[in-house]
PDB file of C-alpha atoms in Angstrom:
ATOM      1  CA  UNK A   1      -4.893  -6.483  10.125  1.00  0.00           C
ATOM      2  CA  UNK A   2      -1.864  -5.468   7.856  1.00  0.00           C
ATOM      3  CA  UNK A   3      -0.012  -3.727  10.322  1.00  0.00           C
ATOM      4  CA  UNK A   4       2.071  -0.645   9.776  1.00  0.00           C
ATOM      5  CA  UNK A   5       3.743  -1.016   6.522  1.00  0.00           C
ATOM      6  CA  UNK A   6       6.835   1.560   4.523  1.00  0.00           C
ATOM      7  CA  UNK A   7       8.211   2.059   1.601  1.00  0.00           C
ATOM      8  CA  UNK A   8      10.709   1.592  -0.027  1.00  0.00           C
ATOM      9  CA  UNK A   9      12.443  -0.434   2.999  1.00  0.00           C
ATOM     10  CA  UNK A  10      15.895   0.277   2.248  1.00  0.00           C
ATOM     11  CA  UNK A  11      17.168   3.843   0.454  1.00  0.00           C
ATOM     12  CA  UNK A  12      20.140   4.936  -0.928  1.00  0.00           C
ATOM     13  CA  UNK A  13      20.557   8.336  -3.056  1.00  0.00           C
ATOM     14  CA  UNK A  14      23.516  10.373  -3.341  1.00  0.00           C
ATOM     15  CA  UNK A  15      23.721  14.197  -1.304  1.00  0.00           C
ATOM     16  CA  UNK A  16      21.857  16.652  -2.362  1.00  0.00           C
ATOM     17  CA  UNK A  17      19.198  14.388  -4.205  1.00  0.00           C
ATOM     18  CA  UNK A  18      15.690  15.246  -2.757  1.00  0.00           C
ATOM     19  CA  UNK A  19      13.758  11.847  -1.018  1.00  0.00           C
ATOM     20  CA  UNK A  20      10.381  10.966  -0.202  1.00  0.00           C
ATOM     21  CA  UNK A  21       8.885   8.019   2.076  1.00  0.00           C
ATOM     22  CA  UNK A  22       5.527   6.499   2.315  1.00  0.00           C
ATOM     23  CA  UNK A  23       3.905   5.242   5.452  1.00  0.00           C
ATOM     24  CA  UNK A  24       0.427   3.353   5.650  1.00  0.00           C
ATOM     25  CA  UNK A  25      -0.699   3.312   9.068  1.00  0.00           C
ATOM     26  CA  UNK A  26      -3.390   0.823   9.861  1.00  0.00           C
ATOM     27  CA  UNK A  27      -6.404   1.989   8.971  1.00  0.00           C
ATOM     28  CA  UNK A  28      -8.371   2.883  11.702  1.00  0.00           C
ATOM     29  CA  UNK A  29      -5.749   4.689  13.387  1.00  0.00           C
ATOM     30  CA  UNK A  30      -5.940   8.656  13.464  1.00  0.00           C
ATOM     31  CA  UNK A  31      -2.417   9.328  14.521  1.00  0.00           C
ATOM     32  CA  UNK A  32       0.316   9.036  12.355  1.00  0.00           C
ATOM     33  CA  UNK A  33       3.803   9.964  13.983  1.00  0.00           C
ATOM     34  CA  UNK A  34       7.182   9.560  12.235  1.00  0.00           C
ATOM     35  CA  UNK A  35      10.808   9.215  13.676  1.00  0.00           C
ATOM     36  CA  UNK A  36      14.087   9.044  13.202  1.00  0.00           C
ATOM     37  CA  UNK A  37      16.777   6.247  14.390  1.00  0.00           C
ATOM     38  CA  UNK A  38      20.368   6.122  14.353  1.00  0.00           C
ATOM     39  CA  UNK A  39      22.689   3.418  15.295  1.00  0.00           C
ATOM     40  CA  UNK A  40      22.675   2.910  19.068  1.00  0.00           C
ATOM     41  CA  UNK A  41      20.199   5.346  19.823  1.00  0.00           C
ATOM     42  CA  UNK A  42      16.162   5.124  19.987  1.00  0.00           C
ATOM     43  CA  UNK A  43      13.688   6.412  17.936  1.00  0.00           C
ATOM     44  CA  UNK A  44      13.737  10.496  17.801  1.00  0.00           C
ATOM     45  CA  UNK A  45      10.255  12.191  17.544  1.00  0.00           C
ATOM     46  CA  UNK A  46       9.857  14.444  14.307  1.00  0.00           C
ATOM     47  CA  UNK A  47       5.986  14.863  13.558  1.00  0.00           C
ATOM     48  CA  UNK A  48       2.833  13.669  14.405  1.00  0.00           C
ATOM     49  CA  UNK A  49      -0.674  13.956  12.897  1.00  0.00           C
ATOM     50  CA  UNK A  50      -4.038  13.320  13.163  1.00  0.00           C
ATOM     51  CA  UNK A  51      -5.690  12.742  10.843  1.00  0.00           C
ATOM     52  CA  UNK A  52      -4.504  15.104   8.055  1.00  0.00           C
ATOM     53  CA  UNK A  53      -3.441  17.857  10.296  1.00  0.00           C
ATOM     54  CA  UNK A  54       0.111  17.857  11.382  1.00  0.00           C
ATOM     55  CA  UNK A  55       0.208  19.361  14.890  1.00  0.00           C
ATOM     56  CA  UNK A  56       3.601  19.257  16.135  1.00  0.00           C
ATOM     57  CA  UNK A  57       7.184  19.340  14.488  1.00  0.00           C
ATOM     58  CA  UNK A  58      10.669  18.702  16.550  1.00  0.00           C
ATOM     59  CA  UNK A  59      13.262  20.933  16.348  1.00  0.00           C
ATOM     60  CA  UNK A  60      15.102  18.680  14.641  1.00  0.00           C
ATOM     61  CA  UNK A  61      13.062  18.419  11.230  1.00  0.00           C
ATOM     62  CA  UNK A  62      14.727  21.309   9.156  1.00  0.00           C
ATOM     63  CA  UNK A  63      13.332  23.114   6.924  1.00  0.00           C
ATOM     64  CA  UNK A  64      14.624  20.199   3.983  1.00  0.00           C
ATOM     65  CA  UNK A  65      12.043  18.113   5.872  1.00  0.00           C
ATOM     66  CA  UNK A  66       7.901  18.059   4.834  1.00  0.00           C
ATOM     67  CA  UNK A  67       5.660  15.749   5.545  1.00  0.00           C
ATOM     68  CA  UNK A  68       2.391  14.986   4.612  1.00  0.00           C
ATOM     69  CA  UNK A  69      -0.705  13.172   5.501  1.00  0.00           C
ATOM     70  CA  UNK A  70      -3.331  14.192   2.879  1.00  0.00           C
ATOM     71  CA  UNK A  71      -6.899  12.924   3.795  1.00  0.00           C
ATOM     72  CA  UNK A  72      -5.555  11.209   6.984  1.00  0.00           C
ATOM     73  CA  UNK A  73      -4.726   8.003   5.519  1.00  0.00           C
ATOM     74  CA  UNK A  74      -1.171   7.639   4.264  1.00  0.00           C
ATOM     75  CA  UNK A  75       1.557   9.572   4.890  1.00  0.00           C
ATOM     76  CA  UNK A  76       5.082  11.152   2.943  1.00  0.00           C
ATOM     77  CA  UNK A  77       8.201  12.349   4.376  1.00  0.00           C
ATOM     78  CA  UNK A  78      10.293  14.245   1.856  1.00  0.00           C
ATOM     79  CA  UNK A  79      13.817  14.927   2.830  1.00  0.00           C
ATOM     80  CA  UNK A  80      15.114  17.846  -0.131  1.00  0.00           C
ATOM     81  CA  UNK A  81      19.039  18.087  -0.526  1.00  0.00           C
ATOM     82  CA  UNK A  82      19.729  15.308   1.257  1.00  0.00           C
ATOM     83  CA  UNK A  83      22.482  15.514   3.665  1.00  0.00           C
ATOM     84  CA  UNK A  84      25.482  12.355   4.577  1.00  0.00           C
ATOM     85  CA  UNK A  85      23.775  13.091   8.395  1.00  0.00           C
ATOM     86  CA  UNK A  86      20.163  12.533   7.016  1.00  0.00           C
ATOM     87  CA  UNK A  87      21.499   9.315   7.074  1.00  0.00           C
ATOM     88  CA  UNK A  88      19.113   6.991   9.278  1.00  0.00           C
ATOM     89  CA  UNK A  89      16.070   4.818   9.800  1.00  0.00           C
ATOM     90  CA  UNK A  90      12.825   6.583   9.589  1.00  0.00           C
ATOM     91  CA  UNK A  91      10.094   5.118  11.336  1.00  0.00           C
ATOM     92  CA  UNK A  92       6.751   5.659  10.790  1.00  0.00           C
ATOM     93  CA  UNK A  93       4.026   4.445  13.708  1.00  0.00           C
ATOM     94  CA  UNK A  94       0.460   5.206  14.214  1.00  0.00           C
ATOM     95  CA  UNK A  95      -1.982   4.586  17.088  1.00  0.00           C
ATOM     96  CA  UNK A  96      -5.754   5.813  17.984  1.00  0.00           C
ATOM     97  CA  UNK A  97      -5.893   8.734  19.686  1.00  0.00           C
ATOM     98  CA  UNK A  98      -7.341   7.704  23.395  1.00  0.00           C
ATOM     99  CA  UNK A  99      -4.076   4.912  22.924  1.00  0.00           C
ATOM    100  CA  UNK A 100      -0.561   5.933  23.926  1.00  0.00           C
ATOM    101  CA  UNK A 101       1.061   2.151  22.863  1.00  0.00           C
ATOM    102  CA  UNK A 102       2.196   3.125  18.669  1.00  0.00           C
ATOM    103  CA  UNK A 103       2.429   0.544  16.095  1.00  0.00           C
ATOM    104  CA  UNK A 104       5.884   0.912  14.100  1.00  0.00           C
ATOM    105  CA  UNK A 105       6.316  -0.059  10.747  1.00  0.00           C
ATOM    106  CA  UNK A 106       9.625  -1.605   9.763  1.00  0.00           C
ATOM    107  CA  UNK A 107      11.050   1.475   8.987  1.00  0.00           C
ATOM    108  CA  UNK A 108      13.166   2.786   5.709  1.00  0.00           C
ATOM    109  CA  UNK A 109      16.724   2.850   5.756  1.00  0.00           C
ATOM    110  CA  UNK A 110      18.254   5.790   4.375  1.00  0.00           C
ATOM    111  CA  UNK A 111      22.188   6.109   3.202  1.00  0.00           C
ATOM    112  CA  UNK A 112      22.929   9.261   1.532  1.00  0.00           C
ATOM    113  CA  UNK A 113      26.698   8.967  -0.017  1.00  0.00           C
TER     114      UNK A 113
ATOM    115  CA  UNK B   1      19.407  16.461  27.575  1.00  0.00           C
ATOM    116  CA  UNK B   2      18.358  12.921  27.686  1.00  0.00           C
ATOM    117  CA  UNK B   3      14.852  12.884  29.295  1.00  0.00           C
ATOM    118  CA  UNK B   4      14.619   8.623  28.916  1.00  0.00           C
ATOM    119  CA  UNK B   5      17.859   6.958  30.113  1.00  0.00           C
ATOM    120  CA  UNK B   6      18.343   3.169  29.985  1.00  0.00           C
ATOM    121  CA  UNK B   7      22.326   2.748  31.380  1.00  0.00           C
ATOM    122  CA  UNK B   8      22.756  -0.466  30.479  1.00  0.00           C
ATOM    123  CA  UNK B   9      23.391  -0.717  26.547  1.00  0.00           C
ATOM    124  CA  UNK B  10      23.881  -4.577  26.984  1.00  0.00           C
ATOM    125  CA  UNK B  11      22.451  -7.410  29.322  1.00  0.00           C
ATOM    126  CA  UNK B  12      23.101 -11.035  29.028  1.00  0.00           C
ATOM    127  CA  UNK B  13      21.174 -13.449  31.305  1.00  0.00           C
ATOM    128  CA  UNK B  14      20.547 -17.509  31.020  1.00  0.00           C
ATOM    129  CA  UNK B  15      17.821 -19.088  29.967  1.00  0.00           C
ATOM    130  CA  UNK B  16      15.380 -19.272  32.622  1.00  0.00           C
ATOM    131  CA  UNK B  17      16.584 -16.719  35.150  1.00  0.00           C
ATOM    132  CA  UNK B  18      15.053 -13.616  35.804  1.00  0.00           C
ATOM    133  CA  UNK B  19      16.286 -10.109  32.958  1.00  0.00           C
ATOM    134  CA  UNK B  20      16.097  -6.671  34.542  1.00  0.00           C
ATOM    135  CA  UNK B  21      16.118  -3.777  32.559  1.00  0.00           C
ATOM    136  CA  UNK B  22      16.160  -0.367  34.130  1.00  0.00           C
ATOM    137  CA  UNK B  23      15.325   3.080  32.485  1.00  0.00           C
ATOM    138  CA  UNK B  24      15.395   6.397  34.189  1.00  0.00           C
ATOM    139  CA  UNK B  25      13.897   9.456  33.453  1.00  0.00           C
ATOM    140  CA  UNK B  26      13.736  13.011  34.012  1.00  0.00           C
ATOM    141  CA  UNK B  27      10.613  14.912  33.050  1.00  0.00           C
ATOM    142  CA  UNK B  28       8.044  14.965  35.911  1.00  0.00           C
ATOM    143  CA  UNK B  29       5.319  15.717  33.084  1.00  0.00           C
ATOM    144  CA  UNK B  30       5.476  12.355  31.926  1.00  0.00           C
ATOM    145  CA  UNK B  31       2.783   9.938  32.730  1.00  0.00           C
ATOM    146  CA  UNK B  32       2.798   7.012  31.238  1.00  0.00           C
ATOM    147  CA  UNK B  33       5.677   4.190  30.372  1.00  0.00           C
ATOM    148  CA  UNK B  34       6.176   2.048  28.146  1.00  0.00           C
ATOM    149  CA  UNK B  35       8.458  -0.654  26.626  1.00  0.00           C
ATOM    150  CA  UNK B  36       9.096  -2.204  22.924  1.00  0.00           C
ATOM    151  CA  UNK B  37      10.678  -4.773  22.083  1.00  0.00           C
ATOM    152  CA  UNK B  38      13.115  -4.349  18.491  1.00  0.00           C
ATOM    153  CA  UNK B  39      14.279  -7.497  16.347  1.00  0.00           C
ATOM    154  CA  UNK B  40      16.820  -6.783  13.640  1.00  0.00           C
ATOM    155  CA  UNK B  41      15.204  -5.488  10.545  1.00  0.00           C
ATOM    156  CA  UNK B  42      11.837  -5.067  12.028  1.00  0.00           C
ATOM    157  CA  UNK B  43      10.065  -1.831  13.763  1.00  0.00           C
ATOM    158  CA  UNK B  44       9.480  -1.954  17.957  1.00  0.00           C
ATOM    159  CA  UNK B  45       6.493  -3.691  18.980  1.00  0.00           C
ATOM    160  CA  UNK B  46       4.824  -2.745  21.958  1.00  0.00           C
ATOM    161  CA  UNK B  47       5.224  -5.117  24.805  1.00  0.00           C
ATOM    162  CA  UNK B  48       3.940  -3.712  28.376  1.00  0.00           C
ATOM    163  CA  UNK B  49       2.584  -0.377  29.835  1.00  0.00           C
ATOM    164  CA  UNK B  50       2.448   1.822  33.237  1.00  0.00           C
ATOM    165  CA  UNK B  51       0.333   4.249  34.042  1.00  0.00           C
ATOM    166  CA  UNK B  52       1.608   6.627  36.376  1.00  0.00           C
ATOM    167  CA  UNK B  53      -0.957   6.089  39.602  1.00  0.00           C
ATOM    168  CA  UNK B  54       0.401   2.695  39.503  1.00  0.00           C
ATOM    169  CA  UNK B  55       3.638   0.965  40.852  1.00  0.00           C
ATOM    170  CA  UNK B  56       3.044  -2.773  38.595  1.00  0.00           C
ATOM    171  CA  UNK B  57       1.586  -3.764  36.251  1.00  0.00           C
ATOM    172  CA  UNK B  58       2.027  -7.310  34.897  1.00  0.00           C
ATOM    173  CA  UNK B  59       1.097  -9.320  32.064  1.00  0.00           C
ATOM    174  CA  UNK B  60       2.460 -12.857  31.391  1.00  0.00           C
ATOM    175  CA  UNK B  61       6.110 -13.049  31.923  1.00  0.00           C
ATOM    176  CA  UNK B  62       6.747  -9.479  31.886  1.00  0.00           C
ATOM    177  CA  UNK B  63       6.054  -6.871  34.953  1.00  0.00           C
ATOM    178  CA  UNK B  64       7.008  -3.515  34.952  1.00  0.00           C
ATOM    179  CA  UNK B  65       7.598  -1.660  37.941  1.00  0.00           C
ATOM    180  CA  UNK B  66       7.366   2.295  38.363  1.00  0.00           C
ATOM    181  CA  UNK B  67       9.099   3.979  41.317  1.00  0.00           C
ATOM    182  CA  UNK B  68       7.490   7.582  40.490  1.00  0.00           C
ATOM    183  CA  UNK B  69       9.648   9.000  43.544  1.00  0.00           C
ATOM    184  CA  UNK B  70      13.019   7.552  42.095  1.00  0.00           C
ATOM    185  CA  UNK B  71      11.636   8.867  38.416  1.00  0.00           C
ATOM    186  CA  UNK B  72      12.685   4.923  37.913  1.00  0.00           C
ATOM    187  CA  UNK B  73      11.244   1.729  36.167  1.00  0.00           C
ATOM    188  CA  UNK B  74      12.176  -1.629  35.650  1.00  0.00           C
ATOM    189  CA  UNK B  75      11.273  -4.990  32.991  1.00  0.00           C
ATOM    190  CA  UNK B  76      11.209  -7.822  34.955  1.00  0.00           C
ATOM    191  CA  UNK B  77      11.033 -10.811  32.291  1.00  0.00           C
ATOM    192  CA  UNK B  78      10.440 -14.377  34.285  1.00  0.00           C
ATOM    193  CA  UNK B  79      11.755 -16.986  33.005  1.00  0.00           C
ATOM    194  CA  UNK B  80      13.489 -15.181  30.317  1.00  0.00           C
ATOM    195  CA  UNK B  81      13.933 -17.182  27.231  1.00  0.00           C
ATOM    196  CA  UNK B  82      16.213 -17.457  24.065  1.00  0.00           C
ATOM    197  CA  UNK B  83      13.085 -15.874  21.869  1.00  0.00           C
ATOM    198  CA  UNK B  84      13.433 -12.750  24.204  1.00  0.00           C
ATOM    199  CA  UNK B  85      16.907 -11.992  22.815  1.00  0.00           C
ATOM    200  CA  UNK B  86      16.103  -8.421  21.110  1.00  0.00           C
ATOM    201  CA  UNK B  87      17.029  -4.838  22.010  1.00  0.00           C
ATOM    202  CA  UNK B  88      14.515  -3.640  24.475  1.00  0.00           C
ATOM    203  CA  UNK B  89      13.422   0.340  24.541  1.00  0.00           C
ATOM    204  CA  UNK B  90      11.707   2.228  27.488  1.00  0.00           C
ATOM    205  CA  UNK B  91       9.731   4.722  26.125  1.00  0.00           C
ATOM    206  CA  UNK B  92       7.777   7.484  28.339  1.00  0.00           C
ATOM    207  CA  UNK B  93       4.776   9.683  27.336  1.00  0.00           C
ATOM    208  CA  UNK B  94       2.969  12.766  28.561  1.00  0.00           C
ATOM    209  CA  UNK B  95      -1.093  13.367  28.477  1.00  0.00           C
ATOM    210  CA  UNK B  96      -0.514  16.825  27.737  1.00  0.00           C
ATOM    211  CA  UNK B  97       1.751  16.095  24.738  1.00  0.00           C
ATOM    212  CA  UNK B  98      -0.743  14.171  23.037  1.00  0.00           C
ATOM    213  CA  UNK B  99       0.822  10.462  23.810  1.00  0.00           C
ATOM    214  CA  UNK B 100       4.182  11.471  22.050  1.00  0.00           C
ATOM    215  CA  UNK B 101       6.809   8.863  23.110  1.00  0.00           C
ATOM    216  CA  UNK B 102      10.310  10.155  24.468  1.00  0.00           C
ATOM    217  CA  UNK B 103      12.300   6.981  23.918  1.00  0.00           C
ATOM    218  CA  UNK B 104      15.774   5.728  25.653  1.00  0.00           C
ATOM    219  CA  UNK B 105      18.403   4.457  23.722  1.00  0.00           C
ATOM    220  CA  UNK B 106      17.824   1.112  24.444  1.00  0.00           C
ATOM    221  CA  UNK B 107      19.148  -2.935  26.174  1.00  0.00           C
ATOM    222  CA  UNK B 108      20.415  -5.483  23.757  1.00  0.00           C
ATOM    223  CA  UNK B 109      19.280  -8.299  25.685  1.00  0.00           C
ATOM    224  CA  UNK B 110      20.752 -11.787  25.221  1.00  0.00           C
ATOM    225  CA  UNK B 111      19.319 -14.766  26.405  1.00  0.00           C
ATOM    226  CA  UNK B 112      21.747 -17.933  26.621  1.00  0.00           C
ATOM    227  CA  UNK B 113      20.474 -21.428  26.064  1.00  0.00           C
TER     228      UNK B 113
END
């Protein structure tokens, strides 16, 4: 079992360059969700899928967010004209879909100067 | 409008007495809790569960308690230990919102030798 695992871990880009994330869930798992942590605060839902269809977006992914989960195995996150407040730790977690308990990857760190 | 509360940003407790984190929440819809456990530079792992029709539910050195009418739950970790030192989240999910997790903003917990 690999686990959940992201890339790149650690991001920095200047504002308004244009991003993109990887997740790998583990492989069995049809639900991919993604979040977003900032210091001193928990993880904040964004979207989830299963398996390649994305079923629900927060209001707080703008319209510079996308994400992707093309044949239900990995998963992107593009952030386009990046923002200093995009600034963050985006989480990526996954889980079978009769589960509620998500397994997190470690996360990629985002500073946008 | 904060729908997981934990009060307590910060908890410090000796090694081998009793930690009690508390979390609060709002949403009547949700039916199942949860708690992770976050090291530094690593994404939350899932540590213990509740279901809703139940008050406890233990498993090792951690219970966690649900007091459904209070819209209150509580980590009880006995004998707590230096390893346990981590930031602990309380995390609450709904059936009806396909297991999406509604997290607090977490309890650095600190566990003195």
């Amino acid at each position: 079992d690999t686990g959940v695992s992201q890339d790149p871990r650690h991001k920095i880009t200047k504002r308004g360059q244009n991003v993109t994330f990887r997740c790998d869930p583990i492989s069995e798992h049809n639900r991919l969700y993604w979040y977003r942590q900032t210091l001193g605060q928990g993880p904040e839902f964004l979207t989830y899928f299963q398996n390649e269809a994305q079923l629900e977006k927060s209001r707080l992914l703008s319209d510079r967010f996308s994400a992707e989960r093309p044949k239900g195995s990995f998963s992107t996150l593009e952030i386009q004209r990046t923002e200093q407040g995009d600034s963050a730790m985006y989480l990526c977690a996954s889980s079978l879909v009769r589960d509620y308990e998500q397994y997190f990857g470690p996360g990629t760190r985002l500073t946008v100067t | 409008d904060q729908q997981v509360k934990q009060n307590s940003p910060s908890l410090s407790v000796q090694e081998g007495r009793i930690s009690i984190l508390n979390c609060d929440y709002t949403n009547s819809m949700f039916d199942y809790f949860l708690w992770y456990k976050k090291y530094p530079a690593e994404g939350p792992t899932f540590l213990i569960s509740i279901s809703s029709i139940k008050d406890k539910n233990e498993d090792g050195r951690f219970t966690v308690f649900l007091n459904k009418s209070a819209k209150h739950l509580s980590l009880h970790i006995v004998p707590s230990q230096p390893g346990d030192s981590a930031v602990y989240f309380c995390a609450a999910s709904a059936l009806t919102n396909a297991g999406k997790s509604t997290f607090g903003d977490g309890t650095t917990l600190t566990v003195k030798p």
